[in-house]
mmCIF file of C-alpha atoms and ligand atoms in Angstrom:
data_model
loop_
_atom_site.group_PDB
_atom_site.id
_atom_site.type_symbol
_atom_site.label_atom_id
_atom_site.label_comp_id
_atom_site.label_asym_id
_atom_site.label_seq_id
_atom_site.Cartn_x
_atom_site.Cartn_y
_atom_site.Cartn_z
ATOM 1 C CA MET H 1 0.120 0.383 -0.384
ATOM 2 C CA SER H 2 1.345 3.634 -0.466
ATOM 3 C CA SER H 3 1.721 6.181 1.811
ATOM 4 C CA ARG H 4 1.218 9.733 2.112
ATOM 5 C CA VAL H 5 -1.973 9.479 -0.111
ATOM 6 C CA PRO H 6 -4.540 12.278 -0.194
ATOM 7 C CA PHE H 7 -7.604 11.113 1.380
ATOM 8 C CA PRO H 8 -10.795 12.606 1.761
ATOM 9 C CA ALA H 9 -11.415 13.537 6.070
ATOM 10 C CA ARG H 10 -14.181 12.809 8.056
ATOM 11 C CA SER H 11 -17.331 14.920 6.526
ATOM 12 C CA THR H 12 -18.240 17.509 9.063
ATOM 13 C CA THR H 13 -21.891 17.330 8.054
ATOM 14 C CA THR H 14 -24.222 14.391 9.402
ATOM 15 C CA GLN H 15 -26.337 15.258 6.661
ATOM 16 C CA GLN H 16 -25.651 12.956 3.159
ATOM 17 C CA THR H 17 -26.864 14.967 0.205
ATOM 18 C CA ASP H 18 -25.454 12.104 -2.774
ATOM 19 C CA MET H 19 -23.246 9.875 -3.325
ATOM 20 C CA THR H 20 -20.353 12.089 -3.798
ATOM 21 C CA ASP H 21 -20.105 13.115 0.142
ATOM 22 C CA LYS H 22 -19.506 9.813 1.942
ATOM 23 C CA THR H 23 -16.720 7.905 3.131
ATOM 24 C CA LEU H 24 -14.393 5.556 4.891
ATOM 25 C CA PHE H 25 -14.567 7.279 7.948
ATOM 26 C CA GLU H 26 -18.374 7.981 8.869
ATOM 27 C CA PRO H 27 -19.968 5.907 11.095
ATOM 28 C CA TYR H 28 -21.794 3.223 9.771
ATOM 29 C CA THR H 29 -25.392 1.998 10.224
ATOM 30 C CA LEU H 30 -24.677 -2.154 10.598
ATOM 31 C CA GLY H 31 -27.997 -3.930 11.559
ATOM 32 C CA SER H 32 -28.845 -2.752 15.370
ATOM 33 C CA LEU H 33 -25.362 -1.660 15.301
ATOM 34 C CA LYS H 34 -23.466 2.194 15.117
ATOM 35 C CA LEU H 35 -20.412 1.954 13.881
ATOM 36 C CA SER H 36 -17.835 4.241 14.346
ATOM 37 C CA ASN H 37 -16.675 3.825 10.101
ATOM 38 C CA ARG H 38 -16.289 1.262 7.126
ATOM 39 C CA ILE H 39 -13.325 0.028 7.706
ATOM 40 C CA VAL H 40 -13.407 -3.749 8.915
ATOM 41 C CA MET H 41 -10.576 -5.404 10.475
ATOM 42 C CA ALA H 42 -10.473 -8.825 8.525
ATOM 43 C CA PRO H 43 -10.671 -11.736 10.438
ATOM 44 C CA LEU H 44 -6.235 -13.358 10.548
ATOM 45 C CA THR H 45 -5.268 -16.661 11.775
ATOM 46 C CA ARG H 46 -2.075 -15.988 14.046
ATOM 47 C CA ASN H 47 -2.062 -19.595 16.265
ATOM 48 C CA ARG H 48 -0.857 -18.116 19.322
ATOM 49 C CA ALA H 49 -4.427 -19.846 21.718
ATOM 50 C CA GLY H 50 -2.773 -20.846 24.534
ATOM 51 C CA ALA H 51 -3.309 -24.569 26.505
ATOM 52 C CA GLY H 52 -7.101 -25.841 26.177
ATOM 53 C CA LEU H 53 -6.598 -23.326 23.125
ATOM 54 C CA ILE H 54 -8.084 -20.359 24.914
ATOM 55 C CA PRO H 55 -7.506 -17.227 23.457
ATOM 56 C CA SER H 56 -4.111 -16.098 24.416
ATOM 57 C CA GLU H 57 -3.299 -13.663 27.050
ATOM 58 C CA HIS H 58 -2.083 -11.455 24.727
ATOM 59 C CA ALA H 59 -4.952 -11.657 22.365
ATOM 60 C CA ALA H 60 -6.973 -8.759 24.832
ATOM 61 C CA THR H 61 -4.822 -5.847 24.015
ATOM 62 C CA TYR H 62 -3.771 -7.129 20.104
ATOM 63 C CA TYR H 63 -7.775 -6.727 19.645
ATOM 64 C CA GLY H 64 -7.912 -3.561 21.909
ATOM 65 C CA GLN H 65 -5.029 -1.589 20.300
ATOM 66 C CA ARG H 66 -7.173 -1.869 16.616
ATOM 67 C CA ALA H 67 -10.569 -1.184 18.933
ATOM 68 C CA SER H 68 -11.076 1.973 16.252
ATOM 69 C CA ALA H 69 -12.071 -0.508 12.999
ATOM 70 C CA GLY H 70 -15.385 0.023 12.804
ATOM 71 C CA LEU H 71 -15.565 -3.950 12.996
ATOM 72 C CA ILE H 72 -13.240 -6.571 14.070
ATOM 73 C CA ILE H 73 -13.888 -10.213 12.855
ATOM 74 C CA THR H 74 -11.966 -12.337 15.253
ATOM 75 C CA GLU H 75 -9.590 -14.760 13.499
ATOM 76 C CA ALA H 76 -11.539 -17.920 12.453
ATOM 77 C CA THR H 77 -11.979 -19.536 15.882
ATOM 78 C CA GLN H 78 -12.748 -23.666 15.853
ATOM 79 C CA ILE H 79 -17.069 -24.559 16.856
ATOM 80 C CA SER H 80 -15.821 -28.052 17.970
ATOM 81 C CA ALA H 81 -12.346 -29.983 19.153
ATOM 82 C CA ASP H 82 -13.336 -31.653 15.724
ATOM 83 C CA ALA H 83 -13.283 -28.862 12.958
ATOM 84 C CA GLN H 84 -9.390 -28.031 14.093
ATOM 85 C CA GLY H 85 -6.856 -28.168 11.023
ATOM 86 C CA TYR H 86 -4.298 -25.939 12.419
ATOM 87 C CA GLN H 87 -1.767 -25.758 15.981
ATOM 88 C CA ASP H 88 -3.131 -23.242 18.457
ATOM 89 C CA THR H 89 -5.859 -21.742 17.125
ATOM 90 C CA PRO H 90 -8.632 -20.831 19.601
ATOM 91 C CA GLY H 91 -12.407 -22.657 20.184
ATOM 92 C CA LEU H 92 -15.032 -21.090 21.141
ATOM 93 C CA TYR H 93 -16.936 -24.674 22.477
ATOM 94 C CA THR H 94 -15.873 -24.938 25.658
ATOM 95 C CA GLN H 95 -16.151 -22.432 29.362
ATOM 96 C CA PRO H 96 -12.123 -21.465 29.715
ATOM 97 C CA GLN H 97 -12.237 -20.552 26.118
ATOM 98 C CA ILE H 98 -16.206 -19.023 26.081
ATOM 99 C CA ASP H 99 -13.958 -16.856 29.608
ATOM 100 C CA GLY H 100 -10.798 -16.259 26.874
ATOM 101 C CA TRP H 101 -13.146 -14.479 24.604
ATOM 102 C CA ARG H 102 -14.795 -12.483 27.223
ATOM 103 C CA ARG H 103 -11.093 -11.114 28.210
ATOM 104 C CA VAL H 104 -11.206 -10.140 24.349
ATOM 105 C CA THR H 105 -14.368 -8.924 24.366
ATOM 106 C CA ASP H 106 -14.088 -6.719 27.225
ATOM 107 C CA ALA H 107 -10.868 -4.931 26.017
ATOM 108 C CA VAL H 108 -12.948 -4.398 22.702
ATOM 109 C CA HIS H 109 -15.691 -2.570 24.310
ATOM 110 C CA ALA H 110 -13.513 -0.502 26.883
ATOM 111 C CA LYS H 111 -12.561 1.180 23.494
ATOM 112 C CA GLY H 112 -16.183 1.654 22.655
ATOM 113 C CA GLY H 113 -15.066 -0.845 19.576
ATOM 114 C CA ARG H 114 -17.662 -3.456 17.373
ATOM 115 C CA ILE H 115 -16.242 -7.519 17.508
ATOM 116 C CA PHE H 116 -17.750 -10.327 15.344
ATOM 117 C CA VAL H 117 -16.218 -13.538 16.137
ATOM 118 C CA GLN H 118 -15.572 -16.108 12.232
ATOM 119 C CA LEU H 119 -16.702 -19.375 13.324
ATOM 120 C CA TRP H 120 -15.141 -22.021 11.437
ATOM 121 C CA HIS H 121 -14.796 -25.580 10.507
ATOM 122 C CA VAL H 122 -11.512 -26.980 8.586
ATOM 123 C CA GLY H 123 -13.193 -29.764 6.820
ATOM 124 C CA ARG H 124 -10.005 -31.466 4.882
ATOM 125 C CA ILE H 125 -8.099 -29.278 6.002
ATOM 126 C CA SER H 126 -6.764 -30.931 8.809
ATOM 127 C CA HIS H 127 -4.287 -32.889 10.113
ATOM 128 C CA VAL H 128 -4.641 -36.747 12.303
ATOM 129 C CA ASP H 129 -2.289 -35.255 14.954
ATOM 130 C CA LEU H 130 -4.346 -31.773 15.769
ATOM 131 C CA ARG H 131 -7.786 -34.425 15.855
ATOM 132 C CA PRO H 132 -9.523 -36.398 18.637
ATOM 133 C CA GLY H 133 -8.708 -39.635 18.495
ATOM 134 C CA GLY H 134 -5.787 -39.432 15.710
ATOM 135 C CA THR H 135 -8.451 -39.992 13.249
ATOM 136 C CA ALA H 136 -9.007 -38.232 9.753
ATOM 137 C CA PRO H 137 -10.717 -34.977 8.698
ATOM 138 C CA VAL H 138 -14.029 -35.270 7.458
ATOM 139 C CA ALA H 139 -14.865 -33.603 4.386
ATOM 140 C CA PRO H 140 -18.360 -33.827 1.838
ATOM 141 C CA SER H 141 -15.939 -36.333 -0.335
ATOM 142 C CA ALA H 142 -13.046 -38.649 0.243
ATOM 143 C CA ILE H 143 -10.549 -35.891 -1.930
ATOM 144 C CA ARG H 144 -7.182 -34.763 -0.366
ATOM 145 C CA ALA H 145 -6.184 -31.249 -0.573
ATOM 146 C CA ALA H 146 -3.485 -30.793 -2.414
ATOM 147 C CA THR H 147 -1.761 -28.841 0.471
ATOM 148 C CA LYS H 148 -0.419 -28.153 3.766
ATOM 149 C CA THR H 149 -1.736 -26.843 7.321
ATOM 150 C CA PHE H 150 0.953 -25.988 10.033
ATOM 151 C CA VAL H 151 0.932 -29.285 12.104
ATOM 152 C CA ASN H 152 3.939 -29.833 14.459
ATOM 153 C CA ASN H 153 5.475 -26.559 14.457
ATOM 154 C CA GLY H 154 5.961 -26.573 11.399
ATOM 155 C CA PHE H 155 4.190 -26.636 7.558
ATOM 156 C CA HIS H 156 2.991 -30.734 6.351
ATOM 157 C CA ASP H 157 0.648 -32.357 3.922
ATOM 158 C CA VAL H 158 -3.469 -31.972 5.566
ATOM 159 C CA SER H 159 -4.152 -36.221 6.233
ATOM 160 C CA GLU H 160 -6.677 -38.316 3.776
ATOM 161 C CA PRO H 161 -10.161 -37.248 4.302
ATOM 162 C CA ARG H 162 -13.134 -39.163 4.230
ATOM 163 C CA ALA H 163 -16.335 -38.138 3.948
ATOM 164 C CA LEU H 164 -19.450 -37.532 6.416
ATOM 165 C CA ALA H 165 -22.154 -39.484 6.830
ATOM 166 C CA LEU H 166 -25.732 -37.903 5.759
ATOM 167 C CA ASP H 167 -26.794 -38.595 9.562
ATOM 168 C CA GLU H 168 -23.165 -36.581 10.893
ATOM 169 C CA ILE H 169 -24.185 -33.609 8.457
ATOM 170 C CA PRO H 170 -26.925 -32.285 11.473
ATOM 171 C CA GLY H 171 -24.556 -32.538 14.323
ATOM 172 C CA ILE H 172 -22.271 -29.719 12.147
ATOM 173 C CA VAL H 173 -25.163 -27.755 11.748
ATOM 174 C CA GLU H 174 -25.788 -27.749 15.748
ATOM 175 C CA ASP H 175 -21.855 -27.526 16.621
ATOM 176 C CA PHE H 176 -22.491 -23.905 14.504
ATOM 177 C CA ARG H 177 -25.516 -23.022 16.053
ATOM 178 C CA GLN H 178 -24.174 -23.789 19.714
ATOM 179 C CA ALA H 179 -20.874 -21.602 18.536
ATOM 180 C CA ALA H 180 -23.157 -18.633 18.299
ATOM 181 C CA ALA H 181 -24.810 -18.758 21.189
ATOM 182 C CA ASN H 182 -21.173 -18.908 23.633
ATOM 183 C CA ALA H 183 -20.544 -16.119 21.127
ATOM 184 C CA ILE H 184 -23.619 -13.736 23.180
ATOM 185 C CA ALA H 185 -22.131 -15.172 25.808
ATOM 186 C CA ALA H 186 -19.169 -14.056 25.575
ATOM 187 C CA GLY H 187 -19.335 -10.495 24.838
ATOM 188 C CA PHE H 188 -19.872 -10.845 20.891
ATOM 189 C CA HIS H 189 -21.396 -8.411 18.986
ATOM 190 C CA GLY H 190 -21.931 -11.162 16.412
ATOM 191 C CA VAL H 191 -20.409 -13.761 14.410
ATOM 192 C CA GLU H 192 -19.513 -15.041 11.354
ATOM 193 C CA VAL H 193 -20.029 -17.330 9.544
ATOM 194 C CA HIS H 194 -16.449 -18.408 7.364
ATOM 195 C CA GLY H 195 -17.876 -19.851 4.295
ATOM 196 C CA ALA H 196 -14.639 -19.602 2.157
ATOM 197 C CA ASN H 197 -11.015 -20.576 1.787
ATOM 198 C CA GLY H 198 -11.185 -24.071 1.041
ATOM 199 C CA TYR H 199 -12.663 -24.679 4.437
ATOM 200 C CA LEU H 200 -16.414 -27.638 5.360
ATOM 201 C CA LEU H 201 -18.431 -25.214 3.901
ATOM 202 C CA GLU H 202 -16.993 -24.316 1.218
ATOM 203 C CA GLN H 203 -15.950 -27.716 -0.061
ATOM 204 C CA PHE H 204 -19.598 -28.580 -0.102
ATOM 205 C CA ILE H 205 -20.447 -25.837 -2.135
ATOM 206 C CA LYS H 206 -16.997 -26.026 -4.579
ATOM 207 C CA ASP H 207 -17.693 -29.557 -6.422
ATOM 208 C CA GLY H 208 -14.383 -29.461 -7.078
ATOM 209 C CA ALA H 209 -14.085 -31.172 -3.222
ATOM 210 C CA ASN H 210 -17.698 -32.017 -2.922
ATOM 211 C CA THR H 211 -18.896 -35.379 -5.488
ATOM 212 C CA ARG H 212 -21.682 -35.868 -3.665
ATOM 213 C CA THR H 213 -24.669 -37.865 -4.989
ATOM 214 C CA ASP H 214 -27.115 -37.327 -1.849
ATOM 215 C CA ALA H 215 -29.116 -33.923 -0.829
ATOM 216 C CA TYR H 216 -25.546 -32.153 0.012
ATOM 217 C CA GLY H 217 -24.178 -32.571 -3.729
ATOM 218 C CA GLY H 218 -24.340 -32.669 -7.190
ATOM 219 C CA SER H 219 -26.555 -29.336 -7.771
ATOM 220 C CA ILE H 220 -25.914 -25.992 -7.628
ATOM 221 C CA GLU H 221 -28.920 -25.845 -4.549
ATOM 222 C CA ASN H 222 -27.613 -28.962 -2.681
ATOM 223 C CA ARG H 223 -23.813 -27.659 -3.192
ATOM 224 C CA ALA H 224 -25.104 -24.349 -1.437
ATOM 225 C CA ARG H 225 -27.567 -26.761 1.583
ATOM 226 C CA LEU H 226 -25.681 -26.773 4.483
ATOM 227 C CA LEU H 227 -24.142 -23.518 3.882
ATOM 228 C CA LEU H 228 -27.350 -22.053 3.861
ATOM 229 C CA GLU H 229 -28.846 -24.916 6.732
ATOM 230 C CA VAL H 230 -25.856 -23.191 9.165
ATOM 231 C CA THR H 231 -26.622 -19.499 8.524
ATOM 232 C CA ALA H 232 -30.126 -20.157 9.056
ATOM 233 C CA ALA H 233 -29.748 -21.737 12.417
ATOM 234 C CA VAL H 234 -27.181 -19.176 13.375
ATOM 235 C CA ALA H 235 -29.717 -15.965 12.477
ATOM 236 C CA THR H 236 -32.469 -18.184 13.998
ATOM 237 C CA GLU H 237 -30.503 -18.463 17.461
ATOM 238 C CA ILE H 238 -29.110 -14.898 17.921
ATOM 239 C CA GLY H 239 -31.232 -12.543 15.532
ATOM 240 C CA ALA H 240 -30.207 -12.390 11.841
ATOM 241 C CA GLU H 241 -29.035 -8.683 12.230
ATOM 242 C CA ARG H 242 -26.126 -10.030 14.078
ATOM 243 C CA THR H 243 -25.324 -13.019 11.195
ATOM 244 C CA GLY H 244 -22.776 -12.074 8.907
ATOM 245 C CA VAL H 245 -20.893 -14.767 6.018
ATOM 246 C CA ARG H 246 -18.027 -15.070 3.790
ATOM 247 C CA LEU H 247 -17.543 -16.237 0.691
ATOM 248 C CA SER H 248 -14.379 -16.335 -2.132
ATOM 249 C CA PRO H 249 -16.498 -17.570 -5.127
ATOM 250 C CA VAL H 250 -12.798 -17.750 -7.480
ATOM 251 C CA SER H 251 -10.301 -18.418 -4.379
ATOM 252 C CA THR H 252 -8.232 -21.862 -4.950
ATOM 253 C CA ALA H 253 -6.791 -21.098 -1.111
ATOM 254 C CA GLY H 254 -6.653 -24.938 0.310
ATOM 255 C CA ALA H 255 -6.178 -25.608 -2.935
ATOM 256 C CA ILE H 256 -10.180 -26.304 -4.287
ATOM 257 C CA SER H 257 -11.699 -25.410 -7.556
ATOM 258 C CA CYS H 258 -15.131 -24.609 -8.209
ATOM 259 C CA SER H 259 -16.379 -25.084 -12.051
ATOM 260 C CA ASP H 260 -19.642 -23.412 -12.309
ATOM 261 C CA PRO H 261 -18.814 -20.070 -9.392
ATOM 262 C CA GLN H 262 -21.550 -17.305 -11.166
ATOM 263 C CA PRO H 263 -24.516 -19.448 -11.296
ATOM 264 C CA GLN H 264 -23.598 -20.985 -7.473
ATOM 265 C CA TYR H 265 -23.040 -17.630 -5.923
ATOM 266 C CA ASP H 266 -25.821 -15.572 -7.438
ATOM 267 C CA TYR H 267 -27.923 -18.095 -5.787
ATOM 268 C CA ILE H 268 -26.563 -18.254 -2.723
ATOM 269 C CA ALA H 269 -26.489 -14.555 -2.894
ATOM 270 C CA ASP H 270 -30.230 -14.114 -3.386
ATOM 271 C CA LYS H 271 -30.711 -17.381 -0.609
ATOM 272 C CA LEU H 272 -29.022 -15.473 1.963
ATOM 273 C CA ASP H 273 -30.352 -12.104 0.637
ATOM 274 C CA ALA H 274 -33.644 -14.299 1.774
ATOM 275 C CA LEU H 275 -32.150 -15.562 5.460
ATOM 276 C CA GLY H 276 -31.973 -11.000 6.115
ATOM 277 C CA ILE H 277 -28.504 -11.314 7.200
ATOM 278 C CA VAL H 278 -27.024 -8.451 8.104
ATOM 279 C CA TYR H 279 -23.551 -8.739 5.741
ATOM 280 C CA LEU H 280 -22.340 -10.303 3.167
ATOM 281 C CA HIS H 281 -18.463 -10.314 3.246
ATOM 282 C CA VAL H 282 -17.082 -11.140 -0.207
ATOM 283 C CA VAL H 283 -12.925 -11.823 -0.987
ATOM 284 C CA GLU H 284 -13.042 -10.619 -4.411
ATOM 285 C CA GLY H 285 -10.176 -12.664 -6.141
ATOM 286 C CA ALA H 286 -7.436 -14.776 -4.803
ATOM 287 C CA THR H 287 -7.813 -14.935 -1.535
ATOM 288 C CA GLY H 288 -4.277 -12.501 -1.093
ATOM 289 C CA GLY H 289 -3.526 -12.714 -4.739
ATOM 290 C CA SER H 290 -4.784 -11.344 -8.091
ATOM 291 C CA ARG H 291 -8.417 -9.776 -7.287
ATOM 292 C CA ASP H 292 -8.550 -10.870 -11.436
ATOM 293 C CA ALA H 293 -7.919 -14.204 -10.272
ATOM 294 C CA ALA H 294 -10.596 -15.070 -12.460
ATOM 295 C CA PRO H 295 -13.597 -13.812 -13.753
ATOM 296 C CA PHE H 296 -16.621 -13.076 -11.402
ATOM 297 C CA ASP H 297 -18.578 -10.878 -11.563
ATOM 298 C CA PHE H 298 -18.837 -9.269 -7.988
ATOM 299 C CA ASP H 299 -21.466 -6.791 -8.703
ATOM 300 C CA SER H 300 -24.291 -9.259 -9.983
ATOM 301 C CA MET H 301 -23.955 -10.615 -5.951
ATOM 302 C CA ARG H 302 -23.411 -7.072 -4.304
ATOM 303 C CA ASN H 303 -27.108 -6.544 -5.958
ATOM 304 C CA ARG H 304 -28.444 -9.677 -5.079
ATOM 305 C CA PHE H 305 -27.607 -9.300 -1.038
ATOM 306 C CA LYS H 306 -29.681 -5.712 -0.495
ATOM 307 C CA LYS H 307 -28.004 -5.151 3.084
ATOM 308 C CA THR H 308 -24.502 -4.697 4.288
ATOM 309 C CA TYR H 309 -21.847 -5.904 1.301
ATOM 310 C CA LEU H 310 -18.672 -5.852 3.132
ATOM 311 C CA ALA H 311 -15.852 -6.850 0.259
ATOM 312 C CA ASN H 312 -12.215 -8.054 1.074
ATOM 313 C CA ASN H 313 -9.003 -8.506 -0.773
ATOM 314 C CA GLY H 314 -6.189 -5.988 -1.711
ATOM 315 C CA TYR H 315 -8.031 -3.457 -0.910
ATOM 316 C CA SER H 316 -6.207 0.025 -1.047
ATOM 317 C CA PRO H 317 -7.515 3.353 0.928
ATOM 318 C CA GLU H 318 -7.877 5.065 -3.142
ATOM 319 C CA LEU H 319 -9.766 2.196 -4.677
ATOM 320 C CA ALA H 320 -11.662 1.205 -1.074
ATOM 321 C CA ASN H 321 -12.564 5.204 -1.605
ATOM 322 C CA ALA H 322 -13.986 4.459 -5.127
ATOM 323 C CA ARG H 323 -15.710 1.803 -4.606
ATOM 324 C CA LEU H 324 -17.632 3.615 -1.842
ATOM 325 C CA ILE H 325 -18.599 6.445 -3.838
ATOM 326 C CA GLU H 326 -19.692 4.429 -6.738
ATOM 327 C CA GLY H 327 -21.806 2.851 -4.642
ATOM 328 C CA LYS H 328 -20.179 -0.837 -5.456
ATOM 329 C CA ALA H 329 -19.690 -1.924 -1.371
ATOM 330 C CA ASP H 330 -20.157 -0.714 2.263
ATOM 331 C CA LEU H 331 -17.641 -1.614 4.305
ATOM 332 C CA PHE H 332 -14.259 -2.901 3.337
ATOM 333 C CA ALA H 333 -12.000 -5.236 5.284
ATOM 334 C CA PHE H 334 -7.944 -5.092 5.428
ATOM 335 C CA GLY H 335 -6.323 -7.844 6.245
ATOM 336 C CA ARG H 336 -2.852 -7.152 6.249
ATOM 337 C CA PRO H 337 -2.315 -3.847 7.344
ATOM 338 C CA PHE H 338 -3.753 -4.028 10.861
ATOM 339 C CA ILE H 339 -1.033 -6.647 11.597
ATOM 340 C CA GLY H 340 1.562 -4.562 11.322
ATOM 341 C CA ASN H 341 -0.621 -1.421 11.370
ATOM 342 C CA PRO H 342 -2.462 -0.872 15.199
ATOM 343 C CA ASP H 343 -3.743 2.556 14.961
ATOM 344 C CA LEU H 344 -4.556 1.703 10.961
ATOM 345 C CA VAL H 345 -7.761 3.636 10.535
ATOM 346 C CA GLU H 346 -5.893 6.581 11.952
ATOM 347 C CA ARG H 347 -2.776 6.016 9.993
ATOM 348 C CA LEU H 348 -5.520 6.435 6.528
ATOM 349 C CA GLU H 349 -6.994 9.216 7.620
ATOM 350 C CA ILE H 350 -4.706 11.497 7.834
ATOM 351 C CA GLY H 351 -2.542 10.190 4.804
ATOM 352 C CA ALA H 352 0.126 8.667 7.660
ATOM 353 C CA PRO H 353 3.328 5.325 6.277
ATOM 354 C CA LEU H 354 1.980 2.598 7.767
ATOM 355 C CA ALA H 355 4.325 -0.023 9.117
ATOM 356 C CA ALA H 356 5.140 -3.574 6.890
ATOM 357 C CA LEU H 357 4.156 -6.352 8.404
ATOM 358 C CA ASN H 358 7.350 -9.198 9.730
ATOM 359 C CA PRO H 359 6.521 -12.299 7.941
ATOM 360 C CA ALA H 360 8.191 -13.999 10.350
ATOM 361 C CA THR H 361 6.185 -13.363 13.159
ATOM 362 C CA LEU H 362 2.958 -13.876 11.483
ATOM 363 C CA TYR H 363 1.867 -17.787 13.058
ATOM 364 C CA GLY H 364 2.515 -18.950 16.325
ATOM 365 C CA GLY H 365 4.517 -17.079 19.098
ATOM 366 C CA GLY H 366 4.231 -14.362 21.527
ATOM 367 C CA ALA H 367 3.914 -10.335 22.180
ATOM 368 C CA GLN H 368 6.126 -10.224 19.405
ATOM 369 C CA GLY H 369 4.947 -9.452 15.994
ATOM 370 C CA TYR H 370 1.529 -9.504 17.775
ATOM 371 C CA THR H 371 0.810 -6.687 20.057
ATOM 372 C CA ASP H 372 4.341 -4.678 20.133
ATOM 373 C CA TYR H 373 3.864 -2.782 16.819
ATOM 374 C CA PRO H 374 3.694 0.475 17.438
ATOM 375 C CA THR H 375 0.806 3.515 16.347
ATOM 376 C CA LEU H 376 2.192 6.516 15.539
ATOM 377 C CA ALA H 377 1.482 8.491 18.263
ATOM 378 C CA ASP H 378 3.817 5.432 20.011
ATOM 379 C CA SER H 379 6.663 6.093 17.582
ATOM 380 C CA SER H 380 6.387 9.645 17.591
ATOM 381 C CA ALA H 381 7.120 9.676 21.226
ATOM 382 C CA ARG H 382 9.830 7.712 21.267
HETATM 383 C C1 FMN M 1 -1.596 -13.557 8.553
HETATM 384 C C2 FMN M 1 -2.984 -14.035 7.882
HETATM 385 C C3 FMN M 1 -3.831 -14.642 8.690
HETATM 386 C C4 FMN M 1 -5.856 -14.935 8.224
HETATM 387 N N1 FMN M 1 -6.397 -15.542 8.755
HETATM 388 C C5 FMN M 1 -7.514 -15.923 7.906
HETATM 389 C C6 FMN M 1 -8.678 -16.426 9.205
HETATM 390 O O1 FMN M 1 -8.665 -16.621 9.945
HETATM 391 N N2 FMN M 1 -9.824 -16.258 8.442
HETATM 392 C C7 FMN M 1 -10.016 -15.800 6.860
HETATM 393 O O2 FMN M 1 -11.700 -16.552 6.186
HETATM 394 N N3 FMN M 1 -9.202 -15.209 6.297
HETATM 395 C C8 FMN M 1 -8.200 -15.039 7.130
HETATM 396 N N4 FMN M 1 -7.062 -14.518 6.309
HETATM 397 C C9 FMN M 1 -7.423 -13.968 4.459
HETATM 398 C C10 FMN M 1 -7.303 -12.547 5.062
HETATM 399 O O3 FMN M 1 -8.908 -12.137 6.040
HETATM 400 C C11 FMN M 1 -7.740 -11.118 4.082
HETATM 401 O O4 FMN M 1 -8.999 -12.146 3.545
HETATM 402 C C12 FMN M 1 -7.181 -11.722 3.088
HETATM 403 O O5 FMN M 1 -5.651 -10.582 3.771
HETATM 404 C C13 FMN M 1 -6.726 -10.728 1.760
HETATM 405 O O6 FMN M 1 -6.841 -8.920 2.442
HETATM 406 P P1 FMN M 1 -6.165 -8.251 2.855
HETATM 407 O O7 FMN M 1 -5.280 -8.130 0.946
HETATM 408 O O8 FMN M 1 -6.845 -6.606 2.870
HETATM 409 O O9 FMN M 1 -4.760 -8.178 3.408
HETATM 410 C C14 FMN M 1 -5.826 -14.126 6.414
HETATM 411 C C15 FMN M 1 -4.888 -13.318 5.753
HETATM 412 C C16 FMN M 1 -2.838 -13.211 6.767
HETATM 413 C C17 FMN M 1 -3.077 -13.360 5.968
#
């Protein structure tokens, strides 16, 4: 991202007369929540959970430091022991985990921030050494992904998965529902269902990972079924105005493919709109890569889904501002820039330089490369 970009400052009037008055730095109403700006912290896995997969003592500091985001979406958080696929990722299915997350939400609330938790089942992206009883990971079909996961302090090939039996699927939906209830008990403002990046729900959606012949495979409707059942269960449990969904229509993260993304995802956008959830979060392009990775009409999803459209992937402030003014999105999630810039919102607003992240400390470890990135004010005080 470039530094020192001239940037429209917060508007001095609350009256909006036309589209061009919009800026990233004005308040936005998301369901019943007031966000202080349109900049969202994207979910970022950092592999620092402690024993019992409880958020680490540093997590409350880390998220609290970033509370000036209009909304924080936490790192992916597993809904059950069965849902884990990487070392040291946090869960939200035990009381100590709920208590650990409560320390995080308290820290964010204390600074007036808003925070959703991203709920996750990894499906086939896992390893037997992470799994209860050393069992095979579960997936729509017994198709191993040609990719690696972080386990035993290094990157190793994912394990051969087994296909979920039809009568096991309601248990997955129930685990998402219970985790959503736990999220509210932990003080989150809402949850984001992780339907992106090659994990379980996307494995069902994309036919490169799903060759089932039952009600959860084959047609566009059948492949969307699990995502929609999970979303409906979560929305019924905690309210549609507290439920968001993340999708990545053309991403190949997790070594996945889809032969028909446009009709598949247009259908999903229509159905999510009918469920009345509060936002649709779309990774536009290859996650963390090219925004033009494959032909896809993201505006079609934006137009089908009538509530808040949250855009992500490779956004610069200039691009976000242009898309906002064009009416192509309502909120913008920034991922990598939030790692090295706890005060990202303030920096963007004044066009200050952005700090680079340290790739060596992304995954695992403690405070270093996690809570020790300075704000501009910290830097100038040194
Ligand atoms: C270190 C790291 C961890 C990530 N963890 C998650 C995650 O837990 N859940 C998720 O949906 N995406 C995850 N992503 C993807 C980001 O949310 C985001 O989609 C990606 O970085 C592109 O946005 P950006 O260009 O603003 O960084 C991760 C990305 C990075 C760099």
